[in-house]
C-alpha positions as a Python dict, from the first residue, in 0.01 Angstrom:
ca = {
    (1, 'M'): (0, 0, 0),
    (2, 'P'): (-175, -303, 148),
    (3, 'S'): (-140, -642, -15),
    (4, 'T'): (-408, -727, -267),
    (5, 'S'): (-346, -1093, -354),
    (6, 'P'): (-618, -1276, -546),
    (7, 'S'): (-658, -1531, -263),
    (8, 'R'): (-846, -1279, -47),
    (9, 'T'): (-1208, -1344, 33),
    (10, 'C'): (-1447, -1114, -150),
    (11, 'L'): (-1752, -1008, 43),
    (12, 'C'): (-1991, -964, -247),
    (13, 'V'): (-2251, -741, -90),
    (14, 'V'): (-2507, -738, -371),
    (15, 'P'): (-2473, -744, -749),
    (16, 'G'): (-2268, -441, -849),
    (17, 'I'): (-2096, -400, -511),
    (18, 'S'): (-1802, -592, -365),
    (19, 'A'): (-1585, -540, -58),
    (20, 'T'): (-1258, -727, -16),
    (21, 'P'): (-1045, -704, 299),
    (22, 'Y'): (-671, -652, 270),
    (23, 'E'): (-470, -952, 395),
    (24, 'D'): (-240, -744, 612),
    (25, 'N'): (-513, -537, 780),
    (26, 'L'): (-863, -680, 803),
    (27, 'R'): (-1001, -339, 905),
    (28, 'Y'): (-931, -206, 551),
    (29, 'F'): (-1148, -307, 258),
    (30, 'Q'): (-1115, -243, -113),
    (31, 'V'): (-1466, -165, -236),
    (32, 'V'): (-1589, -165, -595),
    (33, 'I'): (-1926, -14, -684),
    (34, 'A'): (-2075, -29, -1032),
    (35, 'G'): (-2246, 290, -1141),
    (36, 'P'): (-2625, 256, -1123),
    (37, 'Q'): (-2829, 218, -1441),
    (38, 'S'): (-2999, 529, -1576),
    (39, 'S'): (-2753, 757, -1397),
    (40, 'P'): (-2458, 956, -1533),
    (41, 'Y'): (-2240, 697, -1354),
    (42, 'E'): (-2379, 401, -1552),
    (43, 'H'): (-2102, 179, -1697),
    (44, 'G'): (-1852, 321, -1448),
    (45, 'I'): (-1658, 107, -1201),
    (46, 'F'): (-1578, 311, -890),
    (47, 'K'): (-1310, 212, -641),
    (48, 'L'): (-1347, 312, -278),
    (49, 'E'): (-1165, 236, 44),
    (50, 'L'): (-1345, 147, 364),
    (51, 'F'): (-1183, 145, 707),
    (52, 'L'): (-1336, 14, 1028),
    (53, 'P'): (-1210, 229, 1318),
    (54, 'A'): (-1119, 67, 1650),
    (55, 'D'): (-1450, 182, 1800),
    (56, 'Y'): (-1662, 29, 1519),
    (57, 'P'): (-1956, -50, 1539),
    (58, 'M'): (-2010, 232, 1789),
    (59, 'A'): (-1857, 471, 1531),
    (60, 'P'): (-1928, 463, 1156),
    (61, 'P'): (-1684, 318, 904),
    (62, 'K'): (-1465, 565, 716),
    (63, 'V'): (-1536, 545, 344),
    (64, 'R'): (-1397, 747, 56),
    (65, 'F'): (-1390, 731, -323),
    (66, 'L'): (-1053, 659, -482),
    (67, 'T'): (-1196, 702, -834),
    (68, 'R'): (-1254, 1064, -936),
    (69, 'I'): (-1623, 1145, -961),
    (70, 'Y'): (-1827, 1457, -1044),
    (71, 'H'): (-2096, 1455, -775),
    (72, 'P'): (-2228, 1727, -541),
    (73, 'N'): (-2206, 1502, -234),
    (74, 'I'): (-1851, 1374, -297),
    (75, 'D'): (-1555, 1612, -283),
    (76, 'K'): (-1227, 1605, -476),
    (77, 'L'): (-1064, 1407, -192),
    (78, 'G'): (-1331, 1139, -226),
    (79, 'R'): (-1505, 1221, 101),
    (80, 'I'): (-1877, 1142, 104),
    (81, 'C'): (-2158, 1353, 250),
    (82, 'L'): (-2401, 1089, 371),
    (83, 'D'): (-2595, 1117, 695),
    (84, 'I'): (-2543, 755, 802),
    (85, 'L'): (-2166, 810, 786),
    (86, 'K'): (-2206, 1099, 1029),
    (87, 'D'): (-2480, 1195, 1275),
    (88, 'K'): (-2734, 932, 1163),
    (89, 'W'): (-2497, 639, 1224),
    (90, 'S'): (-2632, 351, 1431),
    (91, 'P'): (-2439, 43, 1549),
    (92, 'A'): (-2730, -161, 1408),
    (93, 'L'): (-2637, -57, 1053),
    (94, 'Q'): (-2436, -303, 848),
    (95, 'I'): (-2155, -235, 601),
    (96, 'R'): (-2392, -366, 333),
    (97, 'T'): (-2638, -87, 420),
    (98, 'V'): (-2363, 175, 400),
    (99, 'L'): (-2248, 56, 57),
    (100, 'L'): (-2603, 33, -77),
    (101, 'S'): (-2665, 388, 48),
    (102, 'I'): (-2356, 512, -134),
    (103, 'Q'): (-2472, 342, -454),
    (104, 'A'): (-2817, 501, -407),
    (105, 'L'): (-2651, 841, -365),
    (106, 'L'): (-2507, 796, -715),
    (107, 'S'): (-2862, 754, -846),
    (108, 'A'): (-2998, 1053, -655),
    (109, 'P'): (-2745, 1332, -596),
    (110, 'N'): (-2854, 1590, -339),
    (111, 'P'): (-2720, 1934, -436),
    (112, 'D'): (-2903, 2088, -138),
    (113, 'D'): (-2665, 1912, 105),
    (114, 'P'): (-2336, 1942, -83),
    (115, 'L'): (-1979, 1859, -2),
    (116, 'A'): (-1856, 1994, -335),
    (117, 'N'): (-2017, 2340, -350),
    (118, 'D'): (-1899, 2416, -704),
    (119, 'V'): (-2051, 2092, -835),
    (120, 'A'): (-2374, 2156, -640),
    (121, 'D'): (-2399, 2508, -787),
    (122, 'H'): (-2352, 2363, -1136),
    (123, 'W'): (-2621, 2099, -1060),
    (124, 'K'): (-2867, 2365, -941),
    (125, 'T'): (-2810, 2617, -1221),
    (126, 'D'): (-2755, 2380, -1516),
    (127, 'E'): (-2857, 2024, -1433),
    (128, 'P'): (-2827, 1898, -1794),
    (129, 'G'): (-2473, 2041, -1811),
    (130, 'A'): (-2381, 1887, -1475),
    (131, 'L'): (-2514, 1549, -1589),
    (132, 'R'): (-2304, 1575, -1908),
    (133, 'T'): (-1995, 1655, -1700),
    (134, 'A'): (-2067, 1365, -1463),
    (135, 'T'): (-2109, 1129, -1760),
    (136, 'E'): (-1783, 1253, -1915),
    (137, 'W'): (-1591, 1209, -1588),
    (138, 'T'): (-1735, 856, -1558),
    (139, 'R'): (-1611, 772, -1909),
    (140, 'R'): (-1270, 926, -1838),
    (141, 'F'): (-1197, 809, -1483),
    (142, 'A'): (-1421, 510, -1404),
}
């Protein structure tokens, strides 16, 4: 596991989001995103990892959740279904934009473009139940 000494520089993106590079590999970042207000993820603190591939910024960063989350666009491995991390990537986009987009995805799940089909099905057939499950997972894991 990469070193995580407190002397590292924190890139505080915006309130509720921080990204801190690992000392031994400046292409890896530890990211922390606070769950958005008025969402089932409110009061949760979600840890993610972000990696800048060798061909960045021509290729998107690799980002995944380390904290378990019940969300139709995030699978059990923490992979994220977000267009700007795939075919809508542009070298003009900043890491800040990526992290803000991930936080926005927590506020507005899209079960019509799922990565976790079972969660998306639950969201479509019983949204109140899915929201309760998401809130419970946030309390338990984040």
